[in-house]
Short mmCIF file of C-alpha atoms in Angstrom, two decimals:
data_model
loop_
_atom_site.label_atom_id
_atom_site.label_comp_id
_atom_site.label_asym_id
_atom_site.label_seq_id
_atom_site.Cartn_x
_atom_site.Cartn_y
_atom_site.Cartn_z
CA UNK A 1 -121.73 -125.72 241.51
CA UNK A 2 -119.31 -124.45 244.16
CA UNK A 3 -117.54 -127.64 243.99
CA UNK A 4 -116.63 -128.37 240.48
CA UNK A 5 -115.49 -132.16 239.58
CA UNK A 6 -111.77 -132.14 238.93
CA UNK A 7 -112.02 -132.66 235.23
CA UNK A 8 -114.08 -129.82 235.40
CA UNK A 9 -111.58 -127.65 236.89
CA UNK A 10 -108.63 -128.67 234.49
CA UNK A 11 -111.04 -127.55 231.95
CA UNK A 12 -111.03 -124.18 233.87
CA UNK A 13 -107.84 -123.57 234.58
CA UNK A 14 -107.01 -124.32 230.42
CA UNK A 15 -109.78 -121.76 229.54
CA UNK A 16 -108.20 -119.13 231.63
CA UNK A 17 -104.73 -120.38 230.18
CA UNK A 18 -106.24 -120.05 226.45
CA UNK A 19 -105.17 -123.89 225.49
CA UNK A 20 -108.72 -125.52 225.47
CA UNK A 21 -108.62 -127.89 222.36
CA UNK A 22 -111.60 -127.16 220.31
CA UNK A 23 -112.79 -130.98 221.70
CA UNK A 24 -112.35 -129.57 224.98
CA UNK A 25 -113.86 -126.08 223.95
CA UNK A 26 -116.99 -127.86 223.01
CA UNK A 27 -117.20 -129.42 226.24
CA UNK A 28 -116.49 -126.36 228.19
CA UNK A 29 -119.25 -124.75 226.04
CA UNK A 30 -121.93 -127.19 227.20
CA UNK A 31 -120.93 -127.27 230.65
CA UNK A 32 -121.21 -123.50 230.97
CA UNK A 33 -125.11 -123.93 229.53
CA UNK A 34 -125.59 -126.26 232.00
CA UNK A 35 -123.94 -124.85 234.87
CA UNK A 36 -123.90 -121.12 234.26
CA UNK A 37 -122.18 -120.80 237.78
CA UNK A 38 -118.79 -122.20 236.51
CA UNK A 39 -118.38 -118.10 235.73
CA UNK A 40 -117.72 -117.75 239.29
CA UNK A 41 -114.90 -120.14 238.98
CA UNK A 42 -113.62 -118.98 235.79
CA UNK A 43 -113.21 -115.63 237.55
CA UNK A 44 -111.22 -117.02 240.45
CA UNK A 45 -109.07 -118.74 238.36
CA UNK A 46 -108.14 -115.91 236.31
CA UNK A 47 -108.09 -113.50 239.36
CA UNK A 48 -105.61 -116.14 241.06
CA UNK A 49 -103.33 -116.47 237.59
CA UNK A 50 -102.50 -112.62 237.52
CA UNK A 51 -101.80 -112.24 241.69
CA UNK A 52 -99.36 -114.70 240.83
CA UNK A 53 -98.02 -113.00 237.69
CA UNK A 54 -99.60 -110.24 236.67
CA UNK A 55 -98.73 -106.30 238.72
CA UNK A 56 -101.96 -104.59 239.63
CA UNK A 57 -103.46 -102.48 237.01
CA UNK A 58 -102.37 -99.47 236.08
CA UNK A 59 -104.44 -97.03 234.25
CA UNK A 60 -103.28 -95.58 231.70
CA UNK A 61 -102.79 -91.86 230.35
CA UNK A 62 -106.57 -90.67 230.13
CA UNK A 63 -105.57 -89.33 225.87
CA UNK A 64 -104.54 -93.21 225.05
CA UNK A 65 -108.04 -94.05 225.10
CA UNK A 66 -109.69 -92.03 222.30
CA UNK A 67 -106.43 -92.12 220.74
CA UNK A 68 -106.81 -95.31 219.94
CA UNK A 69 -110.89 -94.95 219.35
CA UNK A 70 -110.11 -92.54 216.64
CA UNK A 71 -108.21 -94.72 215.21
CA UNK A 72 -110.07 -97.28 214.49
CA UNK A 73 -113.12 -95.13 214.03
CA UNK A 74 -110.63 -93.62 210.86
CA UNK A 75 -110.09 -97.13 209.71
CA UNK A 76 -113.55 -98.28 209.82
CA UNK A 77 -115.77 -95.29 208.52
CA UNK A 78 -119.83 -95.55 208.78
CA UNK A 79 -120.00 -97.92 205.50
CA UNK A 80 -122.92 -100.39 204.84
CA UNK A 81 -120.99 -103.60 204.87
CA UNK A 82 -122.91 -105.19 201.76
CA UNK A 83 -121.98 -102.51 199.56
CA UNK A 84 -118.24 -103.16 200.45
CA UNK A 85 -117.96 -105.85 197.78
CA UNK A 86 -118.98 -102.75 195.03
CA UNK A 87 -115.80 -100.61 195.91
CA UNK A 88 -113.45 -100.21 193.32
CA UNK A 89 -110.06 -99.74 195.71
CA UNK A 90 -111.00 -100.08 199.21
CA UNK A 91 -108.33 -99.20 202.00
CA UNK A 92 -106.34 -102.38 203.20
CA UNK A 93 -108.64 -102.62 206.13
CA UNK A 94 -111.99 -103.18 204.14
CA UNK A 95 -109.42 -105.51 201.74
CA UNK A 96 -108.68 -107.67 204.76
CA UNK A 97 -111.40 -107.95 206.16
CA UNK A 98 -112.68 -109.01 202.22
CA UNK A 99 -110.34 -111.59 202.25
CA UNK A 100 -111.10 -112.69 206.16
CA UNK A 101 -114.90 -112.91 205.09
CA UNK A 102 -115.19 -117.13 204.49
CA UNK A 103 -113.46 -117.83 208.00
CA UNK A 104 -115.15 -114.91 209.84
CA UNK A 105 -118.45 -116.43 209.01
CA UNK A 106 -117.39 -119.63 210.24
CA UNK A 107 -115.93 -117.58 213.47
CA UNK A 108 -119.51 -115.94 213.49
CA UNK A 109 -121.35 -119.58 214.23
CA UNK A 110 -118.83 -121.05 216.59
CA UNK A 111 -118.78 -117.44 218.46
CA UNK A 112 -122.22 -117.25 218.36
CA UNK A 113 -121.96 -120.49 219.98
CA UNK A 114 -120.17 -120.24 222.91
CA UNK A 115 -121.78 -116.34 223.63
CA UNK A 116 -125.12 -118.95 224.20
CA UNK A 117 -123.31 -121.01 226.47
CA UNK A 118 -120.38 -117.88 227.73
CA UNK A 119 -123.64 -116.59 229.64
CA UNK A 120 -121.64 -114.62 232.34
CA UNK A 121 -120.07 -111.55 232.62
CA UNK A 122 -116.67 -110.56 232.29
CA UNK A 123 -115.07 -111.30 235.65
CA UNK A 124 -113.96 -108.13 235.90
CA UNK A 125 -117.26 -106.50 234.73
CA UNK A 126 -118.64 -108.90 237.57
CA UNK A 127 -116.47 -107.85 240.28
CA UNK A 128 -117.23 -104.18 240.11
CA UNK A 129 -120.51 -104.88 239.50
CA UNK A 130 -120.71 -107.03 242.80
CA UNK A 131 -119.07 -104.38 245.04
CA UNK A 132 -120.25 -101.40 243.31
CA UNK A 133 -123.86 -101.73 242.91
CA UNK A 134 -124.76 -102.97 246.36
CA UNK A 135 -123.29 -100.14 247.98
CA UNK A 136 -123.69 -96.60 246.26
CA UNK A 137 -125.83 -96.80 242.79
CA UNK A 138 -125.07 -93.43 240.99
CA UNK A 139 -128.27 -91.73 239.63
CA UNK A 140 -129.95 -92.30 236.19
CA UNK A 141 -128.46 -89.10 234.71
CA UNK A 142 -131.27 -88.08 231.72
CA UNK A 143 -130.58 -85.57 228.92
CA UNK A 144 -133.05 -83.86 227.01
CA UNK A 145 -131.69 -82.25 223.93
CA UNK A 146 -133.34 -79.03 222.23
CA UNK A 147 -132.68 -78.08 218.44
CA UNK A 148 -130.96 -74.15 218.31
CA UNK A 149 -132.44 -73.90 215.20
CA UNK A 150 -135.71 -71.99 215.86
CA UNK A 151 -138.68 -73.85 213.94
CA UNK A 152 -136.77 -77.28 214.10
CA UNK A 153 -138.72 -79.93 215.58
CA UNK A 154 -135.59 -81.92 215.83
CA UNK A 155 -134.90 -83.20 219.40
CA UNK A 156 -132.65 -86.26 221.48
CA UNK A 157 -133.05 -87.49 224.76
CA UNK A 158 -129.67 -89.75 226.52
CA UNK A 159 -130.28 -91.67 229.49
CA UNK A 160 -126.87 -92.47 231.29
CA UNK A 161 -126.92 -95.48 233.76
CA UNK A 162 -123.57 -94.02 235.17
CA UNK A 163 -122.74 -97.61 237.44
CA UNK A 164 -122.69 -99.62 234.27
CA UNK A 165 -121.50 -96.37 231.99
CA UNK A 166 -124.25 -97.61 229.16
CA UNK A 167 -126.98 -95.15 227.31
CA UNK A 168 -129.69 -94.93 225.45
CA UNK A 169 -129.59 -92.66 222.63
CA UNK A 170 -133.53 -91.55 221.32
CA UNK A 171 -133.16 -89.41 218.52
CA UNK A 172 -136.08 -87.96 216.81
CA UNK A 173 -136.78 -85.58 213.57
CA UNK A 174 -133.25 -85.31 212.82
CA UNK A 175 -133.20 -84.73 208.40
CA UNK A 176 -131.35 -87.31 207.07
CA UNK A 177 -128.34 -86.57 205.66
CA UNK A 178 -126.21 -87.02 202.54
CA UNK A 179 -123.54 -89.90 202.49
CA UNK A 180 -120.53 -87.89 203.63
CA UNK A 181 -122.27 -86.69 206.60
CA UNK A 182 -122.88 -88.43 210.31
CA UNK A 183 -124.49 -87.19 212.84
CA UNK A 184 -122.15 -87.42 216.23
CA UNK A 185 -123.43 -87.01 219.53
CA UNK A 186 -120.53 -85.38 222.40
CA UNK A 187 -120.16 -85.32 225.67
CA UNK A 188 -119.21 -81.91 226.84
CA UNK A 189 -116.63 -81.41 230.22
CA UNK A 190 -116.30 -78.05 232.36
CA UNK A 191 -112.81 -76.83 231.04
CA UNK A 192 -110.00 -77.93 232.28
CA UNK A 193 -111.54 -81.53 233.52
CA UNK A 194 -108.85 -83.92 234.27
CA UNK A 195 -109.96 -85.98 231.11
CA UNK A 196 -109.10 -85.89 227.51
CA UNK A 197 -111.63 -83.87 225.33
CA UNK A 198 -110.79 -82.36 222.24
CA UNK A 199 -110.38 -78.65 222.02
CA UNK A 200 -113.68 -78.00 222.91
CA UNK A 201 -113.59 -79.45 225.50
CA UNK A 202 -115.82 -82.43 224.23
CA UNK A 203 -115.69 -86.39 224.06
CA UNK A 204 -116.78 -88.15 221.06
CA UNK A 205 -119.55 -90.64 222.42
CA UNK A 206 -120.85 -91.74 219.04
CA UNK A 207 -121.58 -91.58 215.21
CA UNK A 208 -124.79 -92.43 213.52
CA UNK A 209 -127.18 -91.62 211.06
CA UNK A 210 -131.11 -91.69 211.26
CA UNK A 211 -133.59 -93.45 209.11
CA UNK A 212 -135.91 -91.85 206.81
CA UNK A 213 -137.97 -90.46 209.19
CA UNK A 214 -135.30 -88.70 211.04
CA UNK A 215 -135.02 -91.79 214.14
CA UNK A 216 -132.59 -92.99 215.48
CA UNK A 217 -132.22 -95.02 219.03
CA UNK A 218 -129.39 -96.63 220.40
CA UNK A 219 -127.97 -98.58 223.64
CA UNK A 220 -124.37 -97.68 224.07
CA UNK A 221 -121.27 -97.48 226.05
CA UNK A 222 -120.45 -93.77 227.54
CA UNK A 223 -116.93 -92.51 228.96
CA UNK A 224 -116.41 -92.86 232.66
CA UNK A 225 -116.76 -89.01 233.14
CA UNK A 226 -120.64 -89.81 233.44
CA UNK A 227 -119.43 -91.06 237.10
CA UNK A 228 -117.70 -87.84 238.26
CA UNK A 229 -120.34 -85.16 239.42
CA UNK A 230 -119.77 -81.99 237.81
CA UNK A 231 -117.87 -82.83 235.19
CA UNK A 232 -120.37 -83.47 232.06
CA UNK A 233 -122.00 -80.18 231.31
CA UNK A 234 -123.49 -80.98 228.20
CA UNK A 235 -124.72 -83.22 226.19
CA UNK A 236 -124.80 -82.59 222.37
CA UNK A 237 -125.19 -83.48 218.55
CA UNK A 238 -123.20 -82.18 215.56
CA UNK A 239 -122.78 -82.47 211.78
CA UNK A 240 -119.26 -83.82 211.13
CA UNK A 241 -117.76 -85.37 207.84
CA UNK A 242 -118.11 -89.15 207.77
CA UNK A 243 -114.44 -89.38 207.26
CA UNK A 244 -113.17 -87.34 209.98
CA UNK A 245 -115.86 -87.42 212.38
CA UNK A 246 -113.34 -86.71 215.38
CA UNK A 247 -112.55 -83.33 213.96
CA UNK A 248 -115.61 -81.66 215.87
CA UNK A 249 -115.67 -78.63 213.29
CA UNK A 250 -120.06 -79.27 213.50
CA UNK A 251 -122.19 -76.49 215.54
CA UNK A 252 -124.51 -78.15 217.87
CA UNK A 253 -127.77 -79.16 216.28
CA UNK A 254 -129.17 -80.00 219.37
CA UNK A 255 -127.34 -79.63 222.80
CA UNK A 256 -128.83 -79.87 226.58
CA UNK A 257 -127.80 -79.88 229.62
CA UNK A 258 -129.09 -82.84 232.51
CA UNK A 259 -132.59 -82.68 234.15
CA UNK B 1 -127.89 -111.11 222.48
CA UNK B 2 -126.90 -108.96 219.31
CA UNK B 3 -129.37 -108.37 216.23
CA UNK B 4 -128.74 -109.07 212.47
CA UNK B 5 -130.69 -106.33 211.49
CA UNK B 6 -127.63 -103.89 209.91
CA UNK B 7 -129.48 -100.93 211.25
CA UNK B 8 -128.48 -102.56 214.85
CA UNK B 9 -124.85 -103.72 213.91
CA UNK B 10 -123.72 -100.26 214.95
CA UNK B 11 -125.98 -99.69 217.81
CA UNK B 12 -126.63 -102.35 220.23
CA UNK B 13 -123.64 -102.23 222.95
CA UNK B 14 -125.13 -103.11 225.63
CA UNK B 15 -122.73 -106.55 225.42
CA UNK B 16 -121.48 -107.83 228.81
CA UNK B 17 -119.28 -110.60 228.10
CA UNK B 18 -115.64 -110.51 226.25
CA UNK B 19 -116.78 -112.81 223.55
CA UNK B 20 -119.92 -110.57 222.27
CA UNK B 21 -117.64 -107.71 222.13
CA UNK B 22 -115.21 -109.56 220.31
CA UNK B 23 -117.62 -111.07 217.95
CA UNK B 24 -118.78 -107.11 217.79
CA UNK B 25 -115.63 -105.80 216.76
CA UNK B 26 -114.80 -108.32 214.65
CA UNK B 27 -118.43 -107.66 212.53
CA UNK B 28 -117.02 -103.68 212.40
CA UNK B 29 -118.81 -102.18 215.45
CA UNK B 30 -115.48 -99.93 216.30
CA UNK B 31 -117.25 -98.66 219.39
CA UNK B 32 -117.20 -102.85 221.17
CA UNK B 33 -113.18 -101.92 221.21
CA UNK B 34 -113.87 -98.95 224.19
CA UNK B 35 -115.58 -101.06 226.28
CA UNK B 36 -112.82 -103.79 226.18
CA UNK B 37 -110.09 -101.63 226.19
CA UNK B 38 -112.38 -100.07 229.71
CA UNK B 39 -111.97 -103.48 230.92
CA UNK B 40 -108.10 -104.40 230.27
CA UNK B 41 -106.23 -101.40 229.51
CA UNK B 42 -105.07 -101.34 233.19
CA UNK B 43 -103.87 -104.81 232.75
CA UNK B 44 -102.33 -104.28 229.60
CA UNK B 45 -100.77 -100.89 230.28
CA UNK B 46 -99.63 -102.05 233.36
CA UNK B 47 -98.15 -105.23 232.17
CA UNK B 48 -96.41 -103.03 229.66
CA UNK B 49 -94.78 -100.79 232.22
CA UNK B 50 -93.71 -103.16 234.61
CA UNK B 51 -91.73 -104.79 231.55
CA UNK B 52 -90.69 -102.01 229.28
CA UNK B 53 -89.69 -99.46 232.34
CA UNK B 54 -90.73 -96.29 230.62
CA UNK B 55 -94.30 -94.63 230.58
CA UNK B 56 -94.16 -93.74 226.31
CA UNK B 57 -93.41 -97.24 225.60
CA UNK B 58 -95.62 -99.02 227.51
CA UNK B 59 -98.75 -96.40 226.11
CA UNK B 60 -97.11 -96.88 222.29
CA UNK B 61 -97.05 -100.67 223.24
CA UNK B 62 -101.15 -100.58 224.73
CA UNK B 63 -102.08 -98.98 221.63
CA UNK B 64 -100.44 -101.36 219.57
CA UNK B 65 -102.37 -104.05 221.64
CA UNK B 66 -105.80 -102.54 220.92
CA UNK B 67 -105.34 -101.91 217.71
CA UNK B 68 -104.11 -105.28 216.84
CA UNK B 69 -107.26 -106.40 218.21
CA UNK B 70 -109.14 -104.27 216.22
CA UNK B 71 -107.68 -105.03 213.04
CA UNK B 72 -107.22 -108.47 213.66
CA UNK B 73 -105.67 -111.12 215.75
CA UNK B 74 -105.72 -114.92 216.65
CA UNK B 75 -107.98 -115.06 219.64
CA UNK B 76 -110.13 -117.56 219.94
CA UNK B 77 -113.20 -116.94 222.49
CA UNK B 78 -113.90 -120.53 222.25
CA UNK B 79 -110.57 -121.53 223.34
CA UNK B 80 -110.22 -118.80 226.26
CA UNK B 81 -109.96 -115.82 227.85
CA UNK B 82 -109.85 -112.16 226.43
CA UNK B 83 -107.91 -111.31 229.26
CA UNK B 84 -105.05 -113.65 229.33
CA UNK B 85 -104.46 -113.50 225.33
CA UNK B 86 -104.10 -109.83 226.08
CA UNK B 87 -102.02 -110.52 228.56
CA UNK B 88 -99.89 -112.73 227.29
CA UNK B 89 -100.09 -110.75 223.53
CA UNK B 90 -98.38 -107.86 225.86
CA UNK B 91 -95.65 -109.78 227.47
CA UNK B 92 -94.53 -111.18 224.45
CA UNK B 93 -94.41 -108.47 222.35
CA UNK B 94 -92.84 -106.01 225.28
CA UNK B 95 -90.03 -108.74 225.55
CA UNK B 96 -89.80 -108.22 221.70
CA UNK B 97 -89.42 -104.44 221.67
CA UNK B 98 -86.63 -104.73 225.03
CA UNK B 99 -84.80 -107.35 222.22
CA UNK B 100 -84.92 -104.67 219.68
CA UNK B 101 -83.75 -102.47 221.56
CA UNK B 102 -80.54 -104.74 223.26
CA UNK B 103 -79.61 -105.55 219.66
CA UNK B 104 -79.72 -101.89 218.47
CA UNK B 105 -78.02 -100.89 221.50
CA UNK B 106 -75.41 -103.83 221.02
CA UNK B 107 -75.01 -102.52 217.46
CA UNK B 108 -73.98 -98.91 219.14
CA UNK B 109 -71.93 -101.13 221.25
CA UNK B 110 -69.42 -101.85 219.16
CA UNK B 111 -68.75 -98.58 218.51
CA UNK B 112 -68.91 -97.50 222.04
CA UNK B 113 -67.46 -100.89 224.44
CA UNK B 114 -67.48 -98.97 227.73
CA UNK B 115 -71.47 -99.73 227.60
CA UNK B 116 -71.71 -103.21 227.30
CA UNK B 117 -71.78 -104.15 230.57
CA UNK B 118 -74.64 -102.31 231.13
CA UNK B 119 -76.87 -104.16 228.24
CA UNK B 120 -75.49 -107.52 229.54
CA UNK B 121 -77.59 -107.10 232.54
CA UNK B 122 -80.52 -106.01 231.60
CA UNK B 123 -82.05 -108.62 229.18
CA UNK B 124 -86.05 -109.28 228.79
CA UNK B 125 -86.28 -112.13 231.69
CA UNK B 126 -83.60 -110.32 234.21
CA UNK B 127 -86.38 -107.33 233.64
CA UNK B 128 -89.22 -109.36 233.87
CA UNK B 129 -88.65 -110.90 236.65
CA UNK B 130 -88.16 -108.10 238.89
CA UNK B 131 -92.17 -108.36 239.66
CA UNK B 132 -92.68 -108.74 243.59
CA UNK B 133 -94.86 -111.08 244.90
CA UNK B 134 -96.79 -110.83 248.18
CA UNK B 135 -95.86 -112.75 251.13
CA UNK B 136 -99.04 -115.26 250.54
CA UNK B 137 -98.57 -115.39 246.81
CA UNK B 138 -95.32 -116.59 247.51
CA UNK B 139 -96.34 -119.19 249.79
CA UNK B 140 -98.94 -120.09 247.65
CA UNK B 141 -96.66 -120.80 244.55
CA UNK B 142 -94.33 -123.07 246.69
CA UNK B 143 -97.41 -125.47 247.15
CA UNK B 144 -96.44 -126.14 243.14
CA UNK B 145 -94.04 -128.00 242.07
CA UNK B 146 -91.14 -126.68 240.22
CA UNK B 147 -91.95 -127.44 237.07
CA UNK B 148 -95.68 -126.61 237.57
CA UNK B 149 -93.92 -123.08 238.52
CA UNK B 150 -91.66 -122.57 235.41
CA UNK B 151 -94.01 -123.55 232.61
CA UNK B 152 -96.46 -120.93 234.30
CA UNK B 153 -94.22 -118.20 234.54
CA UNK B 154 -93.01 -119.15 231.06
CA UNK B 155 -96.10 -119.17 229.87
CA UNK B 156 -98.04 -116.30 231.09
CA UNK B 157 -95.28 -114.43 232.53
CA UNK B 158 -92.70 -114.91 229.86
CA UNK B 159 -95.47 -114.92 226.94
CA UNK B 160 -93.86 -117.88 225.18
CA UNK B 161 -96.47 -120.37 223.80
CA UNK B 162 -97.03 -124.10 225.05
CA UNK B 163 -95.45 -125.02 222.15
CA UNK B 164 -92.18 -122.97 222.76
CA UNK B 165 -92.10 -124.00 226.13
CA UNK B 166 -91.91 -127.98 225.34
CA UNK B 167 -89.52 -127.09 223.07
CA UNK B 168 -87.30 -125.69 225.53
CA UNK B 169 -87.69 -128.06 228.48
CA UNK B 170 -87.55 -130.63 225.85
CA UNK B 171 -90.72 -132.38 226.88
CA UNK B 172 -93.97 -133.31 225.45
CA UNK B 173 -96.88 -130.85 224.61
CA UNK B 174 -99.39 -132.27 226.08
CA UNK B 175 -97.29 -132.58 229.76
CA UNK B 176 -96.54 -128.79 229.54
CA UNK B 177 -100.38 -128.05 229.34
CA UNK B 178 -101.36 -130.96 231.92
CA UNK B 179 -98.62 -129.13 234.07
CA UNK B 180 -99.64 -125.74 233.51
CA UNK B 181 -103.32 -126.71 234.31
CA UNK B 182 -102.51 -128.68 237.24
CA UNK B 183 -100.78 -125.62 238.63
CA UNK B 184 -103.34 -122.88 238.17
CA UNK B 185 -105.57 -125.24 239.87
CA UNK B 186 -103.02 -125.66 242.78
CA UNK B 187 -102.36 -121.74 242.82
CA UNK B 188 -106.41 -120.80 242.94
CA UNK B 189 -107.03 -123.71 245.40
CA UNK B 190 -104.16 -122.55 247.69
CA UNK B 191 -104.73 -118.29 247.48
CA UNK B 192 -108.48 -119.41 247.87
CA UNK B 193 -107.52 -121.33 251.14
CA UNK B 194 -105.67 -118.25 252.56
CA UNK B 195 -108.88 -115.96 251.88
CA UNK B 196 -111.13 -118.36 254.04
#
């Protein structure tokens, strides 16, 4: 498909533009399931939009990141969805997103859609993907986690895939815990790091809870500090109040450092 | 592909595309929003400095981005890209915050004359268009016609809808998004000529 028909490419270019008519989305939609390559030129298109009008990226300040993380984590506290509808006063966010319900379920099966037929990666996901791994793949980094509690039998193992910054989180014989309580899993720096940690000097990678039998295993995304050597010296897991995980006041329940 | 199961909703981020992580966030998996904002903070923060001039605007402006995608916003996978709503969602709303601040600082004008001059030449587009272009991108953009030119800039540069636009050129909808179309497709044609 390296020569799309013209219509084709209209249809493109008003993807990348966001003005696709849902007629025209469903068309897109099946042209992408039949002719998955048409990612290629949905990247090009978009990549040629922003050299014309868009300045190069800039990052921005490493804190703005879990800033904004911690925000939303705030807004959206561990909370089993079905038992929303049983809450007396929930906070606006849980209200709007009440009152979104009927329209996000119809969102839900026309996203669920076009994720079927939107089988390509993000183009910039691609690109880095296309230069980086050909060249220099960064090691699987593996963490095996120990409980300091002497007798515990609790114990976590994190596998980092540092070129596409995604884990997997194996938890095992962690006690379940009341309610109020999470489990969150850090990611510790050397001090002083370049990056923003909280005072001690540690990232928040995630919040969960295990299952009866103390499980818990997860695929998840990991801060880019997994690509700097060095920099991660630890890996651990803490106790932190469901509404304030971010506040790190926890001791490690079980901590490691990499193979 | 994402699971149902609700022991899963949390977990499984191992989502590639734009539109799972959108559908993600949108179903309360808080984590989808740091892999997008991985992906087009640069963009946005750097759209958002380019127009607003100054470093603690353009981060309170990319946090206001993010988390009006978190809580909720009008995108529409279906209808296009993550990237360009974002982009366009920044533009618009930087040119909004330089506005605010011309009419609060024509406010203190009036009280102070001697800096009016200054505002005067500073307004949203006279800032936004201070953006250089490469050599080729330039050449490239003269392949389009004028028109072709304007409703893209106003569109994705300026952040005004397709709607706004015909409104302001006066002309129908549906030519503003033929033109706008027919332009990219110039503009990627061309730049992909010059990389051959």
């Amino acid at each position: 498909m390296s020569m799309p028909s013209d219509q084709l490419e209209l249809l493109i270019a008003g993807y990348v533009l966001g003005d696709l008519t849902p007629e025209e989305a469903a068309e897109f939609e099946q042209l992408l399931a039949k002719y998955p390559a048409i990612a290629e030129d949905v990247a090009q298109m978009q990549t040629s939009l922003e050299r014309a009008y868009a300045p190069p990226d800039v990052p921005p300040p490493p804190h703005l990141r879990s800033a904004i993380l911690n925000q939303v984590h705030l807004a959206e506290p561990l909370l089993d969805t079905s038992s929303t509808n049983s809450l007396p006063s929930p906070p606006a966010v849980f209200t709007a997103r009440q009152q979104r319900f009927p329209w996000r379920r119809v969102f839900d099966l026309a996203a669920a859609s076009i994720i079927l037929a939107l089988g390509f990666y993000n183009y910039r996901l691609q690109q880095a993907l296309q230069t980086a791994q050909p060249s220099q793949p960064d090691a699987i980094l593996t963490y095996s986690l120990q409980p300091i509690q002497a007798g515990s039998e609790a114990s976590a193992r994190v596998v980092v895939d540092p070129n596409t910054l995604e884990a997997t989180l194996m938890v095992e014989n962690l006690p379940p815990l009341p309610p109020n309580q999470v489990y969150v899993m850090w990611t510790v720096l050397e001090p002083n790091a370049p990056f923003t940690t909280d005072d001690k000097d540690a990232i928040l990678t995630e919040v969960f809870r295990v299952d009866e039998q103390g499980n818990f295993t997860e695929t998840l995304p990991v801060p880019v500090v997994y690509r700097v050597e060095g920099v991660v010296t630890n890996v651990a897991v803490t106790i932190e109040d469901a509404a304030a995980p971010q506040l790190h006041v926890g001791a490690p329940v079980v901590i490691a450092q990499p193979l | 592909m994402q699971s149902e199961q609700p022991g899963n909703q949390e977990a499984s981020l191992p989502s590639q595309t734009d539109a799972e992580l959108f559908l993600a966030l949108r179903n309360g998996q808080a984590a989808a929003l740091g892999v997008i904002y991985d992906r087009h903070a640069g963009l946005v923060y750097g759209l958002a400095l380019q127009t607003l001039g100054n470093p603690q605007e353009a981060e309170d402006l990319t946090q206001d981005i993010f988390l009006t995608l978190a809580r909720g916003s009008s995108y529409d996978p279906r209808r296009g890209s993550l990237r360009t709503f974002l982009a366009i969602l920044t533009r618009s709303r930087s040119i909004d915050r330089i506005r605010s601040r011309s009419s609060k600082q024509k406010l203190a004008d009036r009280c102070n004359p001697d800096l009016q001059q200054e505002v005067s030449s500073n307004t949203p587009l006279d800032h936004a268009t201070q953006y250089e272009q490469s050599q080729e991108v330039q050449e490239a953009l003269a392949q389009l016609s004028d028109s072709q030119q304007q409703i893209l800039k106003m569109a994705y540069y300026d952040g005004l809808s397709q709607s706004e636009i015909a409104t302001q050129l006066n002309i129908p909808l549906g030519t503003v998004k033929a033109r706008a179309r027919r332009g990219l497709l110039k503009l990627r044609q061309t730049l992909t000529s010059f990389t051959r």
